[in-house]
PDB file of C-alpha atoms and ligand atoms in Angstrom:
ATOM      1  CA  MET A   1       0.015  -0.008  -0.003  1.00 52.00           C
ATOM      2  CA  ALA A   2       1.576   3.259  -1.160  1.00 61.00           C
ATOM      3  CA  LEU A   3      -0.277   5.574   1.238  1.00 65.00           C
ATOM      4  CA  THR A   4       0.571   5.438   4.872  1.00 75.00           C
ATOM      5  CA  ARG A   5      -2.023   6.107   7.528  1.00 76.00           C
ATOM      6  CA  ARG A   6      -0.150   9.268   8.550  1.00 76.00           C
ATOM      7  CA  GLU A   7      -0.252  10.559   4.968  1.00 72.00           C
ATOM      8  CA  PHE A   8      -3.944   9.710   4.777  1.00 69.00           C
ATOM      9  CA  LEU A   9      -4.724  11.610   7.975  1.00 72.00           C
ATOM     10  CA  LYS A  10      -2.671  14.571   6.782  1.00 68.00           C
ATOM     11  CA  MET A  11      -5.012  14.827   3.809  1.00 64.00           C
ATOM     12  CA  PHE A  12      -7.858  15.446   6.247  1.00 59.00           C
ATOM     13  CA  SER A  13      -6.272  18.325   8.148  1.00 56.00           C
ATOM     14  CA  GLY A  14      -4.801  21.750   7.564  1.00 43.00           C
ATOM     15  CA  LEU A  15      -4.703  23.351   4.173  1.00 40.00           C
ATOM     16  CA  THR A  16      -5.488  20.261   2.161  1.00 48.00           C
ATOM     17  CA  ILE A  17      -9.091  20.354   3.389  1.00 48.00           C
ATOM     18  CA  THR A  18      -9.663  23.696   1.738  1.00 45.00           C
ATOM     19  CA  ALA A  19      -8.971  22.038  -1.594  1.00 44.00           C
ATOM     20  CA  GLY A  20     -11.654  19.525  -0.638  1.00 46.00           C
ATOM     21  CA  PHE A  21     -11.521  15.812   0.168  1.00 50.00           C
ATOM     22  CA  SER A  22     -12.423  15.356  -3.513  1.00 47.00           C
ATOM     23  CA  GLN A  23      -9.134  16.669  -4.855  1.00 50.00           C
ATOM     24  CA  ALA A  24      -7.193  14.977  -1.994  1.00 50.00           C
ATOM     25  CA  LEU A  25      -8.705  11.679  -3.006  1.00 51.00           C
ATOM     26  CA  ILE A  26      -7.731  11.836  -6.659  1.00 52.00           C
ATOM     27  CA  PRO A  27      -5.953   9.815  -7.779  1.00 58.00           C
ATOM     28  CA  GLU A  28      -3.978   8.326  -4.886  1.00 57.00           C
ATOM     29  CA  ILE A  29      -6.571   7.446  -2.213  1.00 61.00           C
ATOM     30  CA  TYR A  30      -9.057   6.241  -4.735  1.00 64.00           C
ATOM     31  CA  ARG A  31      -6.508   3.935  -6.369  1.00 64.00           C
ATOM     32  CA  VAL A  32      -5.467   2.505  -3.029  1.00 62.00           C
ATOM     33  CA  MET A  33      -9.137   2.035  -1.967  1.00 64.00           C
ATOM     34  CA  VAL A  34      -9.999   0.061  -5.052  1.00 64.00           C
ATOM     35  CA  GLU A  35      -6.881  -2.101  -4.689  1.00 65.00           C
ATOM     36  CA  ALA A  36      -7.592  -2.707  -1.023  1.00 61.00           C
ATOM     37  CA  SER A  37     -11.216  -3.562  -1.747  1.00 59.00           C
ATOM     38  CA  GLU A  38     -10.803  -6.403  -4.176  1.00 61.00           C
ATOM     39  CA  THR A  39     -12.971  -8.532  -1.999  1.00 68.00           C
ATOM     40  CA  LYS A  40     -15.536  -5.630  -1.667  1.00 73.00           C
ATOM     41  CA  PRO A  41     -16.438  -5.686   2.006  1.00 78.00           C
ATOM     42  CA  ALA A  42     -20.211  -6.211   2.591  1.00 88.00           C
ATOM     43  CA  VAL A  43     -22.121  -3.389   4.125  1.00 91.00           C
ATOM     44  CA  LEU A  44     -25.691  -3.617   5.394  1.00 95.00           C
ATOM     45  CA  TRP A  45     -27.655  -0.379   6.000  1.00 95.00           C
ATOM     46  CA  LEU A  46     -30.467  -0.304   8.537  1.00 97.00           C
ATOM     47  CA  ASP A  47     -32.963   2.616   8.844  1.00 96.00           C
ATOM     48  CA  GLY A  48     -34.380   3.329  12.195  1.00 96.00           C
ATOM     49  CA  MET A  49     -36.310   6.465  13.085  1.00 96.00           C
ATOM     50  CA  ASN A  50     -35.035   9.117  10.704  1.00 94.00           C
ATOM     51  CA  CYS A  51     -35.836  11.497   7.853  1.00 95.00           C
ATOM     52  CA  THR A  52     -33.424   9.810   5.379  1.00 92.00           C
ATOM     53  CA  GLY A  53     -31.386  12.994   5.230  1.00 93.00           C
ATOM     54  CA  CYS A  54     -28.171  11.119   6.081  1.00 93.00           C
ATOM     55  CA  SER A  55     -28.690   8.852   3.105  1.00 90.00           C
ATOM     56  CA  ILE A  56     -29.285  11.871   0.903  1.00 88.00           C
ATOM     57  CA  SER A  57     -26.163  13.441   2.211  1.00 87.00           C
ATOM     58  CA  LEU A  58     -24.166  10.276   1.401  1.00 84.00           C
ATOM     59  CA  LEU A  59     -25.676  10.245  -2.098  1.00 82.00           C
ATOM     60  CA  ASN A  60     -24.176  13.680  -2.540  1.00 76.00           C
ATOM     61  CA  SER A  61     -20.642  12.326  -2.215  1.00 71.00           C
ATOM     62  CA  VAL A  62     -18.766  13.779  -5.206  1.00 68.00           C
ATOM     63  CA  HIS A  63     -15.309  12.168  -5.151  1.00 64.00           C
ATOM     64  CA  PRO A  64     -15.494   9.285  -4.884  1.00 66.00           C
ATOM     65  CA  SER A  65     -19.044   9.385  -6.297  1.00 73.00           C
ATOM     66  CA  ILE A  66     -21.608   7.247  -4.602  1.00 74.00           C
ATOM     67  CA  LYS A  67     -21.531   5.032  -7.769  1.00 74.00           C
ATOM     68  CA  GLU A  68     -17.893   4.434  -7.301  1.00 75.00           C
ATOM     69  CA  VAL A  69     -18.352   3.733  -3.560  1.00 76.00           C
ATOM     70  CA  LEU A  70     -21.207   1.251  -4.154  1.00 76.00           C
ATOM     71  CA  LEU A  71     -19.882  -0.542  -7.222  1.00 74.00           C
ATOM     72  CA  GLU A  72     -16.090  -0.493  -6.839  1.00 74.00           C
ATOM     73  CA  ILE A  73     -15.239  -0.135  -3.116  1.00 75.00           C
ATOM     74  CA  ILE A  74     -17.927  -1.794  -1.075  1.00 79.00           C
ATOM     75  CA  SER A  75     -20.766  -4.211  -1.657  1.00 82.00           C
ATOM     76  CA  MET A  76     -23.937  -2.548  -0.286  1.00 84.00           C
ATOM     77  CA  GLY A  77     -26.080  -5.606   0.460  1.00 85.00           C
ATOM     78  CA  PHE A  78     -29.027  -3.789   1.895  1.00 89.00           C
ATOM     79  CA  HIS A  79     -30.169  -0.192   1.680  1.00 88.00           C
ATOM     80  CA  PRO A  80     -33.874   0.504   1.672  1.00 87.00           C
ATOM     81  CA  ASN A  81     -33.655   3.611  -0.538  1.00 85.00           C
ATOM     82  CA  ILE A  82     -31.494   2.352  -3.326  1.00 85.00           C
ATOM     83  CA  MET A  83     -31.941  -1.442  -3.513  1.00 84.00           C
ATOM     84  CA  ALA A  84     -34.233  -3.034  -6.135  1.00 84.00           C
ATOM     85  CA  ALA A  85     -35.586  -5.818  -3.955  1.00 87.00           C
ATOM     86  CA  SER A  86     -38.416  -5.319  -1.530  1.00 86.00           C
ATOM     87  CA  GLY A  87     -40.497  -7.302   0.993  1.00 90.00           C
ATOM     88  CA  ASP A  88     -39.286 -10.760   2.137  1.00 89.00           C
ATOM     89  CA  LEU A  89     -36.754 -10.903  -0.724  1.00 91.00           C
ATOM     90  CA  ALA A  90     -34.994  -7.858   0.677  1.00 92.00           C
ATOM     91  CA  LEU A  91     -35.181  -9.071   4.244  1.00 93.00           C
ATOM     92  CA  SER A  92     -33.660 -12.363   3.312  1.00 94.00           C
ATOM     93  CA  VAL A  93     -30.404 -10.413   2.877  1.00 94.00           C
ATOM     94  CA  TYR A  94     -30.503  -9.538   6.587  1.00 95.00           C
ATOM     95  CA  GLU A  95     -31.383 -13.129   7.564  1.00 96.00           C
ATOM     96  CA  ASP A  96     -28.659 -14.615   5.348  1.00 95.00           C
ATOM     97  CA  ALA A  97     -26.044 -12.268   6.886  1.00 95.00           C
ATOM     98  CA  ILE A  98     -27.131 -13.073  10.455  1.00 96.00           C
ATOM     99  CA  LYS A  99     -27.039 -16.817   9.901  1.00 96.00           C
ATOM    100  CA  ASN A 100     -24.188 -17.267   7.423  1.00 95.00           C
ATOM    101  CA  LYS A 101     -21.909 -14.191   7.435  1.00 93.00           C
ATOM    102  CA  LYS A 102     -20.851 -13.672  11.031  1.00 95.00           C
ATOM    103  CA  GLY A 103     -18.000 -11.182  11.220  1.00 94.00           C
ATOM    104  CA  GLN A 104     -18.033 -10.619   7.471  1.00 92.00           C
ATOM    105  CA  TYR A 105     -20.074  -7.405   7.162  1.00 93.00           C
ATOM    106  CA  TYR A 106     -20.224  -3.856   8.484  1.00 94.00           C
ATOM    107  CA  LEU A 107     -23.504  -2.644   9.852  1.00 97.00           C
ATOM    108  CA  ILE A 108     -24.441   1.046   9.220  1.00 96.00           C
ATOM    109  CA  VAL A 109     -27.411   2.380  11.109  1.00 98.00           C
ATOM    110  CA  GLU A 110     -29.270   5.592  10.220  1.00 97.00           C
ATOM    111  CA  GLY A 111     -31.823   6.851  12.711  1.00 98.00           C
ATOM    112  CA  ALA A 112     -32.624   6.318  16.353  1.00 98.00           C
ATOM    113  CA  ILE A 113     -33.905   3.040  17.748  1.00 97.00           C
ATOM    114  CA  PRO A 114     -37.148   3.053  19.733  1.00 96.00           C
ATOM    115  CA  ALA A 115     -36.861   1.227  23.030  1.00 91.00           C
ATOM    116  CA  ALA A 116     -40.285   1.865  24.562  1.00 88.00           C
ATOM    117  CA  SER A 117     -42.119  -1.040  23.010  1.00 77.00           C
ATOM    118  CA  GLY A 118     -42.155  -3.162  19.843  1.00 79.00           C
ATOM    119  CA  LYS A 119     -44.826  -1.155  18.108  1.00 84.00           C
ATOM    120  CA  TYR A 120     -42.680   1.743  16.681  1.00 90.00           C
ATOM    121  CA  CYS A 121     -40.545   1.602  13.536  1.00 93.00           C
ATOM    122  CA  GLY A 122     -41.282  -1.836  12.148  1.00 93.00           C
ATOM    123  CA  ILE A 123     -39.018  -3.096   9.345  1.00 93.00           C
ATOM    124  CA  GLY A 124     -40.884  -5.913   7.434  1.00 93.00           C
ATOM    125  CA  GLU A 125     -43.568  -8.062   8.908  1.00 92.00           C
ATOM    126  CA  ARG A 126     -43.925 -11.384  10.836  1.00 90.00           C
ATOM    127  CA  ASP A 127     -47.398 -12.860  11.285  1.00 89.00           C
ATOM    128  CA  GLY A 128     -48.971  -9.582  10.154  1.00 89.00           C
ATOM    129  CA  LYS A 129     -47.046  -7.461  12.696  1.00 90.00           C
ATOM    130  CA  GLY A 130     -44.118  -5.176  12.062  1.00 92.00           C
ATOM    131  CA  ILE A 131     -40.698  -6.511  13.065  1.00 94.00           C
ATOM    132  CA  PRO A 132     -39.228  -3.876  15.439  1.00 94.00           C
ATOM    133  CA  ALA A 133     -36.096  -2.053  14.294  1.00 96.00           C
ATOM    134  CA  GLY A 134     -34.571  -2.845  17.740  1.00 96.00           C
ATOM    135  CA  GLU A 135     -34.874  -6.589  17.036  1.00 96.00           C
ATOM    136  CA  TRP A 136     -33.066  -6.249  13.673  1.00 97.00           C
ATOM    137  CA  VAL A 137     -30.345  -3.996  15.016  1.00 97.00           C
ATOM    138  CA  THR A 138     -29.664  -6.350  17.906  1.00 97.00           C
ATOM    139  CA  ARG A 139     -29.410  -9.447  15.759  1.00 97.00           C
ATOM    140  CA  LEU A 140     -27.416  -7.750  13.024  1.00 98.00           C
ATOM    141  CA  ALA A 141     -25.042  -6.089  15.481  1.00 98.00           C
ATOM    142  CA  ASP A 142     -24.313  -9.465  17.113  1.00 96.00           C
ATOM    143  CA  SER A 143     -22.796 -10.731  13.795  1.00 94.00           C
ATOM    144  CA  ALA A 144     -21.313  -7.529  12.461  1.00 96.00           C
ATOM    145  CA  LYS A 145     -17.576  -6.809  12.117  1.00 94.00           C
ATOM    146  CA  SER A 146     -18.147  -3.190  13.116  1.00 95.00           C
ATOM    147  CA  ILE A 147     -21.112  -0.977  13.781  1.00 97.00           C
ATOM    148  CA  ILE A 148     -21.286   2.534  12.355  1.00 97.00           C
ATOM    149  CA  ALA A 149     -24.000   4.994  13.441  1.00 98.00           C
ATOM    150  CA  VAL A 150     -24.506   7.606  10.729  1.00 98.00           C
ATOM    151  CA  GLY A 151     -26.165  10.865  11.684  1.00 98.00           C
ATOM    152  CA  GLN A 152     -27.139  12.553  14.954  1.00 98.00           C
ATOM    153  CA  CYS A 153     -30.201  10.310  15.518  1.00 98.00           C
ATOM    154  CA  ALA A 154     -28.332   6.994  15.187  1.00 98.00           C
ATOM    155  CA  SER A 155     -25.383   8.442  17.179  1.00 98.00           C
ATOM    156  CA  TYR A 156     -27.124  10.032  20.153  1.00 98.00           C
ATOM    157  CA  GLY A 157     -30.883   9.885  19.574  1.00 98.00           C
ATOM    158  CA  GLY A 158     -31.271  13.285  17.922  1.00 98.00           C
ATOM    159  CA  ILE A 159     -34.748  14.680  17.267  1.00 97.00           C
ATOM    160  CA  PRO A 160     -36.587  11.382  17.886  1.00 97.00           C
ATOM    161  CA  ALA A 161     -35.113  11.328  21.406  1.00 97.00           C
ATOM    162  CA  ALA A 162     -35.786  15.020  22.177  1.00 97.00           C
ATOM    163  CA  ALA A 163     -37.986  16.075  25.132  1.00 96.00           C
ATOM    164  CA  GLY A 164     -41.490  14.813  24.813  1.00 94.00           C
ATOM    165  CA  ASN A 165     -40.710  11.748  22.839  1.00 93.00           C
ATOM    166  CA  TYR A 166     -42.666   8.714  23.943  1.00 92.00           C
ATOM    167  CA  THR A 167     -40.961   6.061  21.892  1.00 95.00           C
ATOM    168  CA  GLY A 168     -37.921   5.752  24.131  1.00 95.00           C
ATOM    169  CA  ALA A 169     -35.783   6.584  21.092  1.00 97.00           C
ATOM    170  CA  ALA A 170     -32.046   6.241  21.727  1.00 97.00           C
ATOM    171  CA  GLY A 171     -28.789   6.234  19.766  1.00 98.00           C
ATOM    172  CA  VAL A 172     -27.418   2.816  18.708  1.00 98.00           C
ATOM    173  CA  GLN A 173     -24.635   2.803  21.263  1.00 98.00           C
ATOM    174  CA  ASP A 174     -27.023   3.523  24.175  1.00 97.00           C
ATOM    175  CA  TYR A 175     -29.569   0.984  22.850  1.00 97.00           C
ATOM    176  CA  LEU A 176     -27.068  -1.885  22.305  1.00 97.00           C
ATOM    177  CA  LYS A 177     -24.637  -1.052  25.101  1.00 96.00           C
ATOM    178  CA  LYS A 178     -21.849  -1.827  22.666  1.00 94.00           C
ATOM    179  CA  PRO A 179     -19.032   0.225  21.166  1.00 94.00           C
ATOM    180  CA  VAL A 180     -20.133   2.038  18.015  1.00 97.00           C
ATOM    181  CA  ILE A 181     -18.356   4.419  15.675  1.00 98.00           C
ATOM    182  CA  ASN A 182     -20.498   7.580  15.720  1.00 98.00           C
ATOM    183  CA  ILE A 183     -20.627   9.896  12.796  1.00 98.00           C
ATOM    184  CA  PRO A 184     -23.073  12.562  14.041  1.00 98.00           C
ATOM    185  CA  GLY A 185     -24.435  15.574  12.225  1.00 98.00           C
ATOM    186  CA  CYS A 186     -27.887  16.568  10.893  1.00 97.00           C
ATOM    187  CA  PRO A 187     -26.982  15.432   8.389  1.00 96.00           C
ATOM    188  CA  PRO A 188     -23.368  14.281   8.486  1.00 96.00           C
ATOM    189  CA  HIS A 189     -21.057  15.555   5.724  1.00 92.00           C
ATOM    190  CA  PRO A 190     -20.642  12.938   3.022  1.00 88.00           C
ATOM    191  CA  ASP A 191     -16.834  13.138   3.526  1.00 87.00           C
ATOM    192  CA  TRP A 192     -17.310  12.086   7.139  1.00 91.00           C
ATOM    193  CA  ILE A 193     -19.202   8.986   6.097  1.00 89.00           C
ATOM    194  CA  VAL A 194     -17.059   7.986   3.153  1.00 84.00           C
ATOM    195  CA  GLY A 195     -13.820   8.989   4.892  1.00 86.00           C
ATOM    196  CA  THR A 196     -14.624   6.841   7.946  1.00 91.00           C
ATOM    197  CA  ILE A 197     -15.478   3.826   5.745  1.00 86.00           C
ATOM    198  CA  VAL A 198     -12.205   4.368   3.797  1.00 82.00           C
ATOM    199  CA  HIS A 199     -10.164   4.582   7.057  1.00 87.00           C
ATOM    200  CA  ILE A 200     -11.745   1.291   8.309  1.00 89.00           C
ATOM    201  CA  LEU A 201     -10.999  -0.429   5.038  1.00 82.00           C
ATOM    202  CA  LEU A 202      -7.429   0.791   4.736  1.00 81.00           C
ATOM    203  CA  TYR A 203      -6.201   1.099   8.322  1.00 86.00           C
ATOM    204  CA  GLY A 204      -8.848  -0.359  10.688  1.00 89.00           C
ATOM    205  CA  MET A 205     -10.592   1.557  13.459  1.00 93.00           C
ATOM    206  CA  PRO A 206     -10.086   5.282  13.459  1.00 94.00           C
ATOM    207  CA  GLU A 207      -9.106   7.085  16.592  1.00 96.00           C
ATOM    208  CA  LEU A 208     -12.283   8.112  18.435  1.00 97.00           C
ATOM    209  CA  ASP A 209     -13.087  10.852  20.951  1.00 98.00           C
ATOM    210  CA  ARG A 210     -14.970  10.251  24.187  1.00 97.00           C
ATOM    211  CA  TYR A 211     -18.252  10.417  22.267  1.00 98.00           C
ATOM    212  CA  GLY A 212     -17.233   7.760  19.784  1.00 98.00           C
ATOM    213  CA  ARG A 213     -16.585  10.243  16.962  1.00 98.00           C
ATOM    214  CA  PRO A 214     -13.548   9.909  14.579  1.00 97.00           C
ATOM    215  CA  LYS A 215     -11.043  12.513  15.796  1.00 96.00           C
ATOM    216  CA  MET A 216      -9.952  13.181  12.221  1.00 94.00           C
ATOM    217  CA  PHE A 217     -13.291  14.947  11.525  1.00 95.00           C
ATOM    218  CA  PHE A 218     -14.496  15.919  15.031  1.00 97.00           C
ATOM    219  CA  GLY A 219     -11.273  16.868  16.794  1.00 96.00           C
ATOM    220  CA  LYS A 220     -11.552  20.592  16.479  1.00 95.00           C
ATOM    221  CA  CYS A 221     -13.911  23.168  17.967  1.00 97.00           C
ATOM    222  CA  ILE A 222     -15.937  25.059  15.337  1.00 98.00           C
ATOM    223  CA  HIS A 223     -15.346  28.372  17.149  1.00 98.00           C
ATOM    224  CA  ASP A 224     -11.594  28.078  17.034  1.00 97.00           C
ATOM    225  CA  ASN A 225     -11.527  27.814  13.306  1.00 96.00           C
ATOM    226  CA  CYS A 226     -14.383  30.079  12.286  1.00 98.00           C
ATOM    227  CA  GLU A 227     -13.785  32.963   9.878  1.00 97.00           C
ATOM    228  CA  ARG A 228     -15.731  35.238  12.183  1.00 98.00           C
ATOM    229  CA  ARG A 229     -13.544  34.451  15.258  1.00 98.00           C
ATOM    230  CA  LYS A 230     -11.785  37.802  14.964  1.00 98.00           C
ATOM    231  CA  ASP A 231     -15.217  39.522  15.254  1.00 98.00           C
ATOM    232  CA  PHE A 232     -15.890  37.524  18.410  1.00 97.00           C
ATOM    233  CA  ASP A 233     -12.552  38.480  19.964  1.00 97.00           C
ATOM    234  CA  GLU A 234     -13.201  42.193  19.103  1.00 97.00           C
ATOM    235  CA  HIS A 235     -16.761  42.015  20.364  1.00 96.00           C
ATOM    236  CA  LYS A 236     -18.253  42.797  16.997  1.00 97.00           C
ATOM    237  CA  PHE A 237     -21.539  40.921  17.165  1.00 97.00           C
ATOM    238  CA  ALA A 238     -24.290  40.810  14.571  1.00 97.00           C
ATOM    239  CA  LYS A 239     -27.693  42.027  15.825  1.00 96.00           C
ATOM    240  CA  HIS A 240     -29.477  40.493  12.818  1.00 95.00           C
ATOM    241  CA  PHE A 241     -28.726  37.493  10.567  1.00 93.00           C
ATOM    242  CA  SER A 242     -28.079  39.660   7.547  1.00 86.00           C
ATOM    243  CA  GLU A 243     -25.289  41.613   9.273  1.00 93.00           C
ATOM    244  CA  GLU A 244     -21.555  41.005   9.264  1.00 95.00           C
ATOM    245  CA  GLY A 245     -19.932  40.123  12.590  1.00 97.00           C
ATOM    246  CA  CYS A 246     -19.907  37.137  14.961  1.00 98.00           C
ATOM    247  CA  LEU A 247     -23.234  35.292  15.287  1.00 98.00           C
ATOM    248  CA  TYR A 248     -22.826  34.374  18.988  1.00 97.00           C
ATOM    249  CA  GLU A 249     -25.483  36.800  20.266  1.00 97.00           C
ATOM    250  CA  LEU A 250     -27.907  35.352  17.747  1.00 97.00           C
ATOM    251  CA  GLY A 251     -27.443  31.834  19.077  1.00 97.00           C
ATOM    252  CA  CYS A 252     -24.473  30.379  17.265  1.00 98.00           C
ATOM    253  CA  LYS A 253     -23.387  27.161  19.053  1.00 98.00           C
ATOM    254  CA  GLY A 254     -19.919  27.062  17.459  1.00 98.00           C
ATOM    255  CA  PRO A 255     -18.148  27.621  20.863  1.00 97.00           C
ATOM    256  CA  VAL A 256     -19.516  24.282  22.193  1.00 97.00           C
ATOM    257  CA  THR A 257     -19.503  22.268  18.972  1.00 98.00           C
ATOM    258  CA  TYR A 258     -16.838  20.036  17.419  1.00 98.00           C
ATOM    259  CA  GLY A 259     -16.402  19.420  13.705  1.00 97.00           C
ATOM    260  CA  ASP A 260     -14.308  20.545  10.784  1.00 95.00           C
ATOM    261  CA  CYS A 261     -17.189  22.389   9.030  1.00 96.00           C
ATOM    262  CA  PRO A 262     -15.261  25.687   8.686  1.00 96.00           C
ATOM    263  CA  GLN A 263     -12.510  24.010   6.711  1.00 92.00           C
ATOM    264  CA  ARG A 264     -14.390  21.229   4.894  1.00 90.00           C
ATOM    265  CA  ARG A 265     -17.569  23.187   4.065  1.00 91.00           C
ATOM    266  CA  TRP A 266     -20.640  21.707   2.449  1.00 89.00           C
ATOM    267  CA  ASN A 267     -22.160  21.171  -0.967  1.00 85.00           C
ATOM    268  CA  ASN A 268     -18.966  20.107  -2.598  1.00 80.00           C
ATOM    269  CA  HIS A 269     -17.062  22.391  -0.314  1.00 82.00           C
ATOM    270  CA  VAL A 270     -18.578  25.780  -1.262  1.00 89.00           C
ATOM    271  CA  ASN A 271     -20.231  26.989   1.944  1.00 94.00           C
ATOM    272  CA  TRP A 272     -21.089  26.182   5.591  1.00 97.00           C
ATOM    273  CA  CYS A 273     -23.576  27.288   8.227  1.00 97.00           C
ATOM    274  CA  VAL A 274     -21.696  30.367   9.583  1.00 97.00           C
ATOM    275  CA  GLN A 275     -20.541  31.427   6.143  1.00 96.00           C
ATOM    276  CA  SER A 276     -24.192  31.349   4.984  1.00 94.00           C
ATOM    277  CA  GLY A 277     -25.096  33.588   7.917  1.00 95.00           C
ATOM    278  CA  ALA A 278     -27.131  31.041   9.853  1.00 93.00           C
ATOM    279  CA  GLY A 279     -24.696  30.254  12.661  1.00 96.00           C
ATOM    280  CA  CYS A 280     -23.791  26.766  13.892  1.00 98.00           C
ATOM    281  CA  ARG A 281     -26.677  24.812  15.492  1.00 97.00           C
ATOM    282  CA  GLY A 282     -24.444  22.302  17.288  1.00 98.00           C
ATOM    283  CA  CYS A 283     -25.755  19.309  15.315  1.00 98.00           C
ATOM    284  CA  THR A 284     -22.719  17.077  16.060  1.00 98.00           C
ATOM    285  CA  GLU A 285     -22.998  17.086  19.844  1.00 98.00           C
ATOM    286  CA  PRO A 286     -24.620  14.539  22.128  1.00 98.00           C
ATOM    287  CA  GLY A 287     -27.906  15.748  23.633  1.00 97.00           C
ATOM    288  CA  TRP A 288     -28.878  17.792  20.509  1.00 97.00           C
ATOM    289  CA  PRO A 289     -31.249  19.412  20.028  1.00 97.00           C
ATOM    290  CA  ASP A 290     -32.359  19.842  23.673  1.00 96.00           C
ATOM    291  CA  ASN A 291     -28.862  20.930  24.743  1.00 94.00           C
ATOM    292  CA  VAL A 292     -28.954  23.924  22.332  1.00 93.00           C
ATOM    293  CA  SER A 293     -32.466  25.018  22.887  1.00 93.00           C
ATOM    294  CA  PRO A 294     -33.605  27.799  22.575  1.00 94.00           C
ATOM    295  CA  LEU A 295     -31.824  27.726  19.204  1.00 93.00           C
ATOM    296  CA  PHE A 296     -31.659  31.505  18.802  1.00 94.00           C
ATOM    297  CA  GLU A 297     -30.339  32.392  22.213  1.00 95.00           C
ATOM    298  CA  ARG A 298     -26.696  32.550  23.128  1.00 93.00           C
ATOM    299  CA  VAL A 299     -25.091  29.532  24.691  1.00 92.00           C
ATOM    300  CA  PRO A 300     -23.296  29.919  28.049  1.00 88.00           C
ATOM    301  CA  PHE A 301     -19.578  30.193  27.205  1.00 87.00           C
ATOM    302  CA  ASN A 302     -16.547  31.574  28.994  1.00 80.00           C
ATOM    303  CA  GLY A 303     -18.669  33.230  31.627  1.00 71.00           C
ATOM    304  CA  ARG A 304     -20.960  35.003  29.107  1.00 75.00           C
TER     305      ARG A 304
HETATM  306  S1  SF4 B   1     -19.937  32.926  14.405  1.00 51.81           S
HETATM  307 FE1  SF4 B   1     -20.171  31.338  15.900  1.00 51.81          FE
HETATM  308  S2  SF4 B   1     -18.377  29.944  15.568  1.00 51.81           S
HETATM  309 FE2  SF4 B   1     -17.947  31.839  14.518  1.00 51.81          FE
HETATM  310  S3  SF4 B   1     -16.760  33.075  16.004  1.00 51.81           S
HETATM  311 FE3  SF4 B   1     -18.932  33.662  16.330  1.00 51.81          FE
HETATM  312  S4  SF4 B   1     -19.656  32.249  17.878  1.00 51.81           S
HETATM  313 FE4  SF4 B   1     -17.724  31.435  17.094  1.00 51.81          FE
HETATM  314  S1  SF4 B   2     -21.578  24.176  11.402  1.00 51.81           S
HETATM  315 FE1  SF4 B   2     -22.599  23.354  13.178  1.00 51.81          FE
HETATM  316  S2  SF4 B   2     -24.793  23.069  12.624  1.00 51.81           S
HETATM  317 FE2  SF4 B   2     -23.521  23.343  10.747  1.00 51.81          FE
HETATM  318  S3  SF4 B   2     -23.138  21.207  10.083  1.00 51.81           S
HETATM  319 FE3  SF4 B   2     -21.367  21.930  11.337  1.00 51.81          FE
HETATM  320  S4  SF4 B   2     -21.829  21.240  13.401  1.00 51.81           S
HETATM  321 FE4  SF4 B   2     -23.758  21.115  12.257  1.00 51.81          FE
END
């Protein structure tokens, strides 16, 4: 393998990010990935309680394109939004993996898992009743090589677990009481999803922080790398969203949020939440959205 892990990680930090993961990937990482994936590791996707936004974000992956990821790097055995099969035929993929492919597939979960009873979030049917998502995730996780939670809801419960929820929704790690790689965000950046998969395939488990997030994407505080940080330090605060200046007084959660959004940026690396004037909403942190409510009031920070 030509590319060392150190070189790979360097591509995710500093100035290279501003050129985008896309340019960084071409051609070296892509070549190495395809070579390393001759056996095409099997990936099974499970949808819990979610809006499918994380899948849509993944489908926006530009380089490598989602077509390259699905056809040349991994073998996506089950994904409810892009697979052709449906009904019992589709679910037979889950059953086959559980029975015959122990330790041979990666399980990716999108969405929270309802723990309150078996009546929420059925996937398929047995004897005319929905099979609970919790039953599937428990059985699939038991035989999986690794478990990856994609998005805020799968990582920490997200909106389905917010105050007032009566489904007992929880993140996968809390539900299973097992180690899980968490890729939070509402939605997560496609680079975070693809980059984590690439790291696992090439180098094994990425280094995680105390919340189970890959440090290569979630190791930096938004506030420390924000282009409006100078305004914050000079107390130049915007009073309205259309104004220049730091958005802290308007409820920006950048000071208490970790992610590389200021460097990586979104939509093929053209913009991000603060640059667009909206402020950070803290979507990568455990406890979201309750921990950042009310959204448009300033978050306690440094005695403020
Ligand atoms: S806009 Fe938000 S992240 Fe940027 S400096 Fe102000 S408070 Fe920090
Ligand atoms: S800037 Fe904040 S709200 Fe926007 S995607 Fe990043 S962590 Fe989420």
